[in-house]
Amino acid sequence: MSNNNQSIVEISQTASQFSSSIVLQAENKYIDVKSILGLFTTLVNSQSYELHVHGPDADAAKQAMIDVFTKHGLNVSVVAE
């Protein structure tokens, strides 16, 4: 992962651009991706993550989140609901 602080801030800022709910699942933890504090306690290099996205702009939010996670070398998949 690139600079941890930078990636967390960028992930949170990207998520905040959307009205959809964006929740990160890491093992048995669920974190609101718009919460910088939640991301600081959850993101580590060696995990893979699942995103749950619901809302009016979910399609755009999913793609933006995949792009920002990939940019920072994080393994993420979007859960089809």
Tab-separated table of C-alpha atoms in Angstrom:
chain	number	residue	atom	x	y	z
A	1	MET	CA	0.000	0.000	0.000
A	2	SER	CA	1.190	3.505	-0.681
A	3	ASN	CA	1.464	6.027	2.147
A	4	ASN	CA	-1.101	4.797	4.679
A	5	ASN	CA	-2.298	8.231	5.829
A	6	GLN	CA	-2.603	9.497	2.271
A	7	SER	CA	-4.572	6.447	1.130
A	8	ILE	CA	-6.982	6.620	4.084
A	9	VAL	CA	-7.707	10.305	3.518
A	10	GLU	CA	-8.196	9.797	-0.223
A	11	ILE	CA	-10.492	6.786	0.286
A	12	SER	CA	-12.617	8.714	2.781
A	13	GLN	CA	-12.753	11.832	0.590
A	14	THR	CA	-13.748	9.765	-2.440
A	15	ALA	CA	-16.536	8.040	-0.498
A	16	SER	CA	-17.790	11.380	0.819
A	17	GLN	CA	-18.519	12.538	-2.736
A	18	PHE	CA	-21.442	10.102	-2.904
A	19	SER	CA	-24.760	9.990	-1.090
A	20	SER	CA	-24.764	6.181	-1.135
A	21	SER	CA	-23.898	4.202	1.965
A	22	ILE	CA	-20.415	2.687	1.522
A	23	VAL	CA	-19.409	0.076	4.075
A	24	LEU	CA	-16.106	-1.784	4.154
A	25	GLN	CA	-16.089	-5.357	5.442
A	26	ALA	CA	-12.768	-6.670	6.744
A	27	GLU	CA	-13.216	-10.111	8.268
A	28	ASN	CA	-15.978	-9.590	10.867
A	29	LYS	CA	-15.687	-5.784	11.068
A	30	TYR	CA	-17.931	-3.351	9.204
A	31	ILE	CA	-16.637	0.206	8.799
A	32	ASP	CA	-18.267	3.278	7.263
A	33	VAL	CA	-15.741	4.225	4.566
A	34	LYS	CA	-16.559	7.903	5.106
A	35	SER	CA	-15.084	7.591	8.625
A	36	ILE	CA	-11.364	8.361	8.665
A	37	LEU	CA	-11.046	6.990	12.205
A	38	GLY	CA	-12.712	3.728	11.184
A	39	LEU	CA	-10.335	3.364	8.255
A	40	PHE	CA	-7.274	4.019	10.418
A	41	THR	CA	-8.269	1.135	12.689
A	42	THR	CA	-9.069	-1.257	9.831
A	43	LEU	CA	-6.836	-0.836	6.780
A	44	VAL	CA	-3.735	-2.976	6.720
A	45	ASN	CA	-1.722	-4.226	3.791
A	46	SER	CA	-2.249	-7.952	4.031
A	47	GLN	CA	-6.032	-8.119	3.927
A	48	SER	CA	-8.612	-8.202	1.228
A	49	TYR	CA	-11.766	-6.197	1.670
A	50	GLU	CA	-15.366	-6.268	0.545
A	51	LEU	CA	-17.411	-3.147	-0.153
A	52	HIS	CA	-21.151	-2.934	0.335
A	53	VAL	CA	-22.606	0.035	-1.554
A	54	HIS	CA	-26.282	1.050	-1.439
A	55	GLY	CA	-27.955	4.203	-2.657
A	56	PRO	CA	-28.992	6.364	-5.586
A	57	ASP	CA	-25.469	6.791	-6.976
A	58	ALA	CA	-24.231	3.297	-6.104
A	59	ASP	CA	-22.902	2.421	-9.561
A	60	ALA	CA	-20.686	5.498	-9.773
A	61	ALA	CA	-19.633	5.068	-6.136
A	62	LYS	CA	-18.638	1.435	-6.694
A	63	GLN	CA	-16.379	2.306	-9.615
A	64	ALA	CA	-14.790	5.273	-7.850
A	65	MET	CA	-14.079	3.171	-4.759
A	66	ILE	CA	-12.574	0.327	-6.806
A	67	ASP	CA	-10.362	2.872	-8.555
A	68	VAL	CA	-9.078	4.499	-5.337
A	69	PHE	CA	-8.484	1.165	-3.557
A	70	THR	CA	-6.600	-0.155	-6.604
A	71	LYS	CA	-4.549	3.055	-6.843
A	72	HIS	CA	-3.289	2.417	-3.315
A	73	GLY	CA	-2.596	-1.278	-3.831
A	74	LEU	CA	-5.511	-2.535	-1.726
A	75	ASN	CA	-7.383	-5.699	-2.670
A	76	VAL	CA	-11.118	-4.922	-2.728
A	77	SER	CA	-14.190	-6.506	-4.227
A	78	VAL	CA	-17.717	-5.154	-4.407
A	79	VAL	CA	-20.410	-7.410	-3.005
A	80	ALA	CA	-23.314	-7.859	-5.391
A	81	GLU	CA	-26.519	-7.313	-3.447
